[in-house]
Amino acid sequence: GTRCVLVSGGFTRFAEPVAATIGFHRAVANVLEIEDGRLTGRVIDPIVDSAAKRATLEAEAAALGASMADCIAIGDGANDIPMI
């Protein structure tokens, strides 16, 4: 009955396999732009920052009809504080 979402300021290339391996339902992370099979060095909007992390948590809770008191967030950096 628990839904787990990995929300990372890192990149989907890393976050998605980790989320899949540990059984998370979804991963949200930054997407690196690729043109002609090569990385451009740019990140595609929207950027996953502290506000996006909190917004993702709020949206997941709302979609489940859960209150924020029913949610748990874990983080290891300053950009996790608004979510926590």
mmCIF file of C-alpha atoms in Angstrom:
data_model
loop_
_atom_site.group_PDB
_atom_site.id
_atom_site.type_symbol
_atom_site.label_atom_id
_atom_site.label_comp_id
_atom_site.label_asym_id
_atom_site.label_seq_id
_atom_site.Cartn_x
_atom_site.Cartn_y
_atom_site.Cartn_z
ATOM 1 C CA GLY A 1 0.000 0.000 0.000
ATOM 2 C CA THR A 2 3.005 2.313 -0.100
ATOM 3 C CA ARG A 3 4.055 4.377 -3.119
ATOM 4 C CA CYS A 4 7.746 5.230 -3.427
ATOM 5 C CA VAL A 5 9.128 7.907 -5.725
ATOM 6 C CA LEU A 6 12.807 8.745 -6.155
ATOM 7 C CA VAL A 7 13.164 12.493 -6.705
ATOM 8 C CA SER A 8 16.713 13.547 -7.511
ATOM 9 C CA GLY A 9 18.553 16.671 -8.537
ATOM 10 C CA GLY A 10 20.783 14.254 -10.443
ATOM 11 C CA PHE A 11 20.060 12.791 -13.831
ATOM 12 C CA THR A 12 17.522 10.294 -15.149
ATOM 13 C CA ARG A 13 20.349 8.202 -16.605
ATOM 14 C CA PHE A 14 21.281 7.260 -13.033
ATOM 15 C CA ALA A 15 18.056 7.779 -11.061
ATOM 16 C CA GLU A 16 15.784 5.626 -13.241
ATOM 17 C CA PRO A 17 17.870 2.413 -13.041
ATOM 18 C CA VAL A 18 18.314 2.858 -9.282
ATOM 19 C CA ALA A 19 14.574 3.390 -8.786
ATOM 20 C CA ALA A 20 13.758 0.339 -10.914
ATOM 21 C CA THR A 21 16.305 -1.844 -9.137
ATOM 22 C CA ILE A 22 14.986 -1.050 -5.662
ATOM 23 C CA GLY A 23 11.338 -1.270 -6.659
ATOM 24 C CA PHE A 24 10.282 2.369 -6.654
ATOM 25 C CA HIS A 25 7.171 3.240 -8.644
ATOM 26 C CA ARG A 26 8.670 6.267 -10.367
ATOM 27 C CA ALA A 27 11.795 8.383 -10.713
ATOM 28 C CA VAL A 28 11.890 12.144 -11.218
ATOM 29 C CA ALA A 29 15.250 13.660 -12.155
ATOM 30 C CA ASN A 30 16.914 16.016 -14.590
ATOM 31 C CA VAL A 31 17.123 15.052 -18.255
ATOM 32 C CA LEU A 32 20.359 15.610 -20.159
ATOM 33 C CA GLU A 33 19.908 16.906 -23.700
ATOM 34 C CA ILE A 34 21.183 14.636 -26.454
ATOM 35 C CA GLU A 35 21.510 15.739 -30.086
ATOM 36 C CA ASP A 36 22.746 13.439 -32.842
ATOM 37 C CA GLY A 37 23.551 10.815 -30.212
ATOM 38 C CA ARG A 38 25.790 13.152 -28.223
ATOM 39 C CA LEU A 39 25.392 14.999 -24.955
ATOM 40 C CA THR A 40 25.095 18.751 -25.487
ATOM 41 C CA GLY A 41 25.952 19.729 -21.928
ATOM 42 C CA ARG A 42 22.482 21.210 -21.429
ATOM 43 C CA VAL A 43 19.737 20.089 -19.089
ATOM 44 C CA ILE A 44 16.165 20.020 -20.389
ATOM 45 C CA ASP A 45 13.587 22.003 -18.418
ATOM 46 C CA PRO A 46 12.070 21.638 -15.918
ATOM 47 C CA ILE A 47 15.046 21.503 -13.568
ATOM 48 C CA VAL A 48 14.552 19.303 -10.502
ATOM 49 C CA ASP A 49 15.423 21.637 -7.645
ATOM 50 C CA SER A 50 14.190 22.010 -4.076
ATOM 51 C CA ALA A 51 10.852 23.460 -5.204
ATOM 52 C CA ALA A 52 10.327 20.636 -7.703
ATOM 53 C CA LYS A 53 11.064 18.066 -5.022
ATOM 54 C CA ARG A 54 8.413 19.505 -2.720
ATOM 55 C CA ALA A 55 5.935 19.923 -5.591
ATOM 56 C CA THR A 56 6.417 16.274 -6.564
ATOM 57 C CA LEU A 57 5.727 15.144 -3.005
ATOM 58 C CA GLU A 58 2.609 17.322 -2.818
ATOM 59 C CA ALA A 59 1.352 16.091 -6.209
ATOM 60 C CA GLU A 60 1.903 12.438 -5.297
ATOM 61 C CA ALA A 61 0.049 12.934 -2.009
ATOM 62 C CA ALA A 62 -2.842 14.690 -3.745
ATOM 63 C CA ALA A 63 -3.075 11.961 -6.402
ATOM 64 C CA LEU A 64 -3.400 9.374 -3.645
ATOM 65 C CA GLY A 65 -5.821 11.441 -1.572
ATOM 66 C CA ALA A 66 -3.259 11.497 1.233
ATOM 67 C CA SER A 67 -2.369 14.341 3.549
ATOM 68 C CA MET A 68 1.197 15.552 3.893
ATOM 69 C CA ALA A 69 1.104 14.072 7.409
ATOM 70 C CA ASP A 70 0.727 10.667 5.759
ATOM 71 C CA CYS A 71 3.945 11.138 3.748
ATOM 72 C CA ILE A 72 7.594 10.515 4.487
ATOM 73 C CA ALA A 73 10.475 12.271 2.740
ATOM 74 C CA ILE A 74 14.136 11.437 3.152
ATOM 75 C CA GLY A 75 17.020 13.534 1.877
ATOM 76 C CA ASP A 76 20.679 14.249 2.401
ATOM 77 C CA GLY A 77 21.114 17.809 1.187
ATOM 78 C CA ALA A 78 19.965 21.382 1.668
ATOM 79 C CA ASN A 79 17.794 21.150 -1.459
ATOM 80 C CA ASP A 80 15.758 18.436 0.300
ATOM 81 C CA ILE A 81 14.724 20.640 3.232
ATOM 82 C CA PRO A 82 11.524 22.082 1.664
ATOM 83 C CA MET A 83 10.387 18.527 0.849
ATOM 84 C CA ILE A 84 11.179 17.227 4.315
#
